[in-house]
GROMACS .gro file of C-alpha atoms in nm:
model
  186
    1UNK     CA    1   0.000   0.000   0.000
    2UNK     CA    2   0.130   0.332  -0.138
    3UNK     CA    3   0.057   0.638   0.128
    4UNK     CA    4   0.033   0.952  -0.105
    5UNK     CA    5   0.083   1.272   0.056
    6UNK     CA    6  -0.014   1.640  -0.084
    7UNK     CA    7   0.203   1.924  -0.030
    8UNK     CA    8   0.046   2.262  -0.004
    9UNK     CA    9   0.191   2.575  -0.163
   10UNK     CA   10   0.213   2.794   0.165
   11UNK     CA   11  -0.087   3.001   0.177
   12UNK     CA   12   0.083   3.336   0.175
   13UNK     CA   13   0.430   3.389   0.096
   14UNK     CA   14   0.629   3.749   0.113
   15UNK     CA   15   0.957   3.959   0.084
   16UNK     CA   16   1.112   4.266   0.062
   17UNK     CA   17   1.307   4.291  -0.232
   18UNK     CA   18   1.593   4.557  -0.310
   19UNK     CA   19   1.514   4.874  -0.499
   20UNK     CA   20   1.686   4.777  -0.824
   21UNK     CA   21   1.830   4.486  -1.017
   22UNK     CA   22   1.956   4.279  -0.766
   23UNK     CA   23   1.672   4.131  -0.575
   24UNK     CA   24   1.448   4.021  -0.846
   25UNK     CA   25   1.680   3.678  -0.885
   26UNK     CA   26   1.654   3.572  -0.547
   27UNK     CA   27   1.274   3.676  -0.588
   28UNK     CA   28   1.274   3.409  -0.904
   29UNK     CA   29   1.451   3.187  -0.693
   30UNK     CA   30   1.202   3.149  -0.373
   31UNK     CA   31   0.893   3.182  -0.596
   32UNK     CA   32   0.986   2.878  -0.834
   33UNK     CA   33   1.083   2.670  -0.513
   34UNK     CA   34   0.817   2.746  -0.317
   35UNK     CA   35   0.545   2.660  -0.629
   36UNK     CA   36   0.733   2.330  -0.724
   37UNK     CA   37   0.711   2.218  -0.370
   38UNK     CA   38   0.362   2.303  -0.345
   39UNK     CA   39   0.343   2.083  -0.665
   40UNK     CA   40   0.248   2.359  -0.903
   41UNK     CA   41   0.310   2.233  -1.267
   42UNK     CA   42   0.623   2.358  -1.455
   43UNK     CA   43   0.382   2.539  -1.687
   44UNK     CA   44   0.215   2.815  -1.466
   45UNK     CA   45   0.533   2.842  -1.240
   46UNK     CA   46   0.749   2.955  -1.577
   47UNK     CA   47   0.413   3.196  -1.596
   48UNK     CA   48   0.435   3.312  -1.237
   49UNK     CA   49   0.797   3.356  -1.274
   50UNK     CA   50   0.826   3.599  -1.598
   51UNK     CA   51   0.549   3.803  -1.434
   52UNK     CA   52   0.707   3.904  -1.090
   53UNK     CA   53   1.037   3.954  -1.299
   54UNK     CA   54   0.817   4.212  -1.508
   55UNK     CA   55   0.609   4.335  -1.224
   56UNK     CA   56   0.956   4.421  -1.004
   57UNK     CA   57   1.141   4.518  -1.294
   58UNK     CA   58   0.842   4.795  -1.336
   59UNK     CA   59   0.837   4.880  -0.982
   60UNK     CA   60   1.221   4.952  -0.947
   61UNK     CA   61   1.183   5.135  -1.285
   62UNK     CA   62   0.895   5.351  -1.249
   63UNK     CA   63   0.809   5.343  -0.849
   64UNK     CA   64   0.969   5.485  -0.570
   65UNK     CA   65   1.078   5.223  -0.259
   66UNK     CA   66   0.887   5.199   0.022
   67UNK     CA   67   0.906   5.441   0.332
   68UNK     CA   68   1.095   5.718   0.262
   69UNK     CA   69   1.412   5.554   0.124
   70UNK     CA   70   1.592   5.714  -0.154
   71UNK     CA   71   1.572   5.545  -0.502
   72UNK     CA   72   1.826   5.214  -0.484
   73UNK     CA   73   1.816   5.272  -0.098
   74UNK     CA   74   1.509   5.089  -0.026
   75UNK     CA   75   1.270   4.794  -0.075
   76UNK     CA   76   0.972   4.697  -0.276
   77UNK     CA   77   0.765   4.410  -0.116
   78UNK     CA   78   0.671   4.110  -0.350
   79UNK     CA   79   0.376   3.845  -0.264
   80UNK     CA   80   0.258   3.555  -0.407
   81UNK     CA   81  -0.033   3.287  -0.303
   82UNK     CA   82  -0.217   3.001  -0.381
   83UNK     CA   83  -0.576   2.999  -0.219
   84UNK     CA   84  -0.794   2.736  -0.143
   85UNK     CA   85  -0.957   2.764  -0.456
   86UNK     CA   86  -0.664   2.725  -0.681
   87UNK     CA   87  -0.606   3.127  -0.752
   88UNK     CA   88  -0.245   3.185  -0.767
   89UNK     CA   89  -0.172   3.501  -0.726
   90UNK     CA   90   0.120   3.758  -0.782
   91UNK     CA   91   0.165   4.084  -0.618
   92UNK     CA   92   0.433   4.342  -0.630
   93UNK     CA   93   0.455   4.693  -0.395
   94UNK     CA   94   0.634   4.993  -0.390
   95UNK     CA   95   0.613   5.353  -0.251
   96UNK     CA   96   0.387   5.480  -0.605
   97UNK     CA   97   0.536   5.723  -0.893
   98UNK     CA   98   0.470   5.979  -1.118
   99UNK     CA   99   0.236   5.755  -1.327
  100UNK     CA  100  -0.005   5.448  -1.304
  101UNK     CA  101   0.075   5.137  -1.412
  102UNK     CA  102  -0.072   5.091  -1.779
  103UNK     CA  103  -0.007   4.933  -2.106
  104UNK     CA  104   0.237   5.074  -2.365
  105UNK     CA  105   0.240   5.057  -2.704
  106UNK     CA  106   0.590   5.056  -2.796
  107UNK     CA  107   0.736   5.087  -3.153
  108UNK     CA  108   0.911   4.751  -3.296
  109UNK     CA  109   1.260   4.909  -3.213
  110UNK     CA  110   1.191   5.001  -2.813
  111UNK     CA  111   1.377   4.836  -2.583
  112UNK     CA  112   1.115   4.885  -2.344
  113UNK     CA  113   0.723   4.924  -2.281
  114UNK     CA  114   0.597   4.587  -2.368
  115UNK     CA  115   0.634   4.429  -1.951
  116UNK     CA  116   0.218   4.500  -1.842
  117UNK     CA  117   0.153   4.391  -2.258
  118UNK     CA  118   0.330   4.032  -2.169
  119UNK     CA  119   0.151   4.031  -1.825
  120UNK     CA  120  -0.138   4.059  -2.038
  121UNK     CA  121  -0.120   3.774  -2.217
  122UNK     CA  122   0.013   3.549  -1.966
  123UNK     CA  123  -0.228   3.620  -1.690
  124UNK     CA  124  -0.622   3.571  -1.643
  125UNK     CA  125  -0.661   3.968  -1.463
  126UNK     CA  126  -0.453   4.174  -1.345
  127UNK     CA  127  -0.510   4.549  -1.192
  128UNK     CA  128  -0.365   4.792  -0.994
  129UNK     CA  129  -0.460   4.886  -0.585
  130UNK     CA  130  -0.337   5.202  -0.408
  131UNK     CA  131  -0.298   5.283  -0.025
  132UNK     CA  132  -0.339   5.576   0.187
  133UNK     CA  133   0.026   5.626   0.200
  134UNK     CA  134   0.073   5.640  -0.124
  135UNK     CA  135   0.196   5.309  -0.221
  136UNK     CA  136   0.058   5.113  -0.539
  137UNK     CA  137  -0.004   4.734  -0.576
  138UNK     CA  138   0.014   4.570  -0.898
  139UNK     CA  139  -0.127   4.244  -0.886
  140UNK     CA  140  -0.184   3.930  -1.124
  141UNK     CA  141  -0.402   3.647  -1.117
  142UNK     CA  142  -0.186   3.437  -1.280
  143UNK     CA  143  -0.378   3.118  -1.263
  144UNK     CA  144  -0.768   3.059  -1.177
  145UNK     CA  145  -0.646   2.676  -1.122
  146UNK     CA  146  -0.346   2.542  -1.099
  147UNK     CA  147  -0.448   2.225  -1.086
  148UNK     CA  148  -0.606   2.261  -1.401
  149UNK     CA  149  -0.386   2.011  -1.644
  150UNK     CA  150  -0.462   2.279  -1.904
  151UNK     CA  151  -0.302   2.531  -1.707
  152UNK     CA  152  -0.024   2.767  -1.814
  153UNK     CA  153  -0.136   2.785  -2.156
  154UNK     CA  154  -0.113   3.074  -2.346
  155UNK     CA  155  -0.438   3.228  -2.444
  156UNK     CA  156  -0.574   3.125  -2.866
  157UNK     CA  157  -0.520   3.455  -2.987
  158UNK     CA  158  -0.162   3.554  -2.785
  159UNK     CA  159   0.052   3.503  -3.112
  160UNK     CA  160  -0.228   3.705  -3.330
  161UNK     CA  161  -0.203   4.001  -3.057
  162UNK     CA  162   0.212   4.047  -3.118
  163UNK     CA  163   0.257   4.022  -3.437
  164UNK     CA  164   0.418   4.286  -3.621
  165UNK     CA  165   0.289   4.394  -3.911
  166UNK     CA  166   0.408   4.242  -4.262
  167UNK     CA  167   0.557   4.438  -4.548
  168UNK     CA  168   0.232   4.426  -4.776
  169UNK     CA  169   0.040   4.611  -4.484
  170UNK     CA  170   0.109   4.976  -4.647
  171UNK     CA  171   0.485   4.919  -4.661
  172UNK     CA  172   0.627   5.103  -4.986
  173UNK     CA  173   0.861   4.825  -5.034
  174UNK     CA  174   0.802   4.677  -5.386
  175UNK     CA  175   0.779   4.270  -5.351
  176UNK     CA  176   1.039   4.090  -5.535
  177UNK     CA  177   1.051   3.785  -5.662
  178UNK     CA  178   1.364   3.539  -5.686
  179UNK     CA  179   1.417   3.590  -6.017
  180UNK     CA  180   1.463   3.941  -5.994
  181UNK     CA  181   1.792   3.956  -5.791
  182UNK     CA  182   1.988   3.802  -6.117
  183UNK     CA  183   1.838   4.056  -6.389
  184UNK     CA  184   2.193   4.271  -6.355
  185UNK     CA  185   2.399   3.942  -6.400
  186UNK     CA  186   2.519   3.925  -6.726
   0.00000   0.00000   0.00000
C-alpha cells in the first residue's frame, strides 16, 4: 500500500526585495521553489515567474521604494499565493510614482514598454490597488487553477495580438521575386 501525501503551496508567501536589479533573482529563486514544492506544474510556475520579474522590474523602474528611502536605498515588497480555490496570485509593492501602471504601445525598435503587454497575455486579470500612504499594488491572477492540467497555456489569440505587421500592410517596399535579384547578372 502506497501512502500519497499532498504538499500545499504555503498560503501566503512574502519579501522585501531591493530597490533595483539585484533582488528580483533571489525573488525568481524562492517563488519557483516554493510553487514546485507546493506541486504547481512547470507550466504556470514559468508563468508566475516571468510576471514578478516584469512586475519588479516595473516597480524599481517607475516606483519609488517603500518608506521614505531614496531610489536604490530601499525595498519593494513582492507576494505571491495560492488559495484554497486554486487562484495563484502575484503581487508586487512599492512607494507609487509619477504615473499608473498601464499598457504601452511601444514601436518595434523600443527596448522597453511591452512588460504590463506580456503580463497581459500570460495572466487571467490583473489590476492595480493604491494605499493611503501612497503606495501602489500591482497584482496578477496568474492562474484561476493550478491544478487545471490545461493550465499555463497561453491564451488562442496571444501570437495574433504580437505580431508585427508584414511588409504588404502599407509598406512602400516593392515585392520581389527570386528571379529578380539576377536581372543585372550578365
Amino acid at each position: 500500500m502506497a501512502l500519497v501525501v499532498a504538499q500545499e503551496v504555503p498560503t501566503s508567501s512574502s519579501m522585501a526585495v531591493s530597490h533595483g536589479p539585484a533582488g528580483v533573482g533571489e525573488a525568481r529563486h524562492r517563488m519557483r521553489d516554493q510553487l514546485r514544492t507546493g506541486g504547481v506544474s512547470e507550466a504556470v510556475i514559468d508563468d508566475a515567474v516571468l510576471i514578478l520579474s516584469e512586475l519588479l522590474s516595473n516597480a524599481c523602474k517607475h516606483g519609488r521604494p517603500l518608506g521614505d528611502a531614496l531610489a536604490g536605498d530601499g525595498d519593494v515588497r513582492c507576494a505571491w499565493r495560492v488559495d484554497t480555490g486554486g487562484r495563484l496570485t502575484v503581487e508586487v509593492t512599492d512607494g507609487g510614482g509619477p504615473t499608473r501602471p498601464a499598457p504601452a504601445t511601444p514601436s518595434v525598435t523600443a527596448r522597453g514598454g511591452r512588460g504590463l503587454n506580456i503580463i497581459t497575455a500570460l495572466a487571467d486579470d490583473w489590476g492595480v490597488r493604491d494605499d493611503t500612504r501612497g503606495e501602489v499594488t500591482v497584482w496578477v491572477v496568474v492562474q484561476d487553477d493550478v491544478d487545471d492540467p490545461d493550465a499555463g497555456h497561453r491564451r488562442d489569440d496571444f501570437a495574433t495580438r504580437v505580431t508585427a505587421p508584414t511588409a504588404s500592410q502599407g509598406s512602400a517596399i516593392p515585392r520581389l521575386e527570386f528571379a529578380d535579384a539576377f536581372d543585372d547578372l550578365d
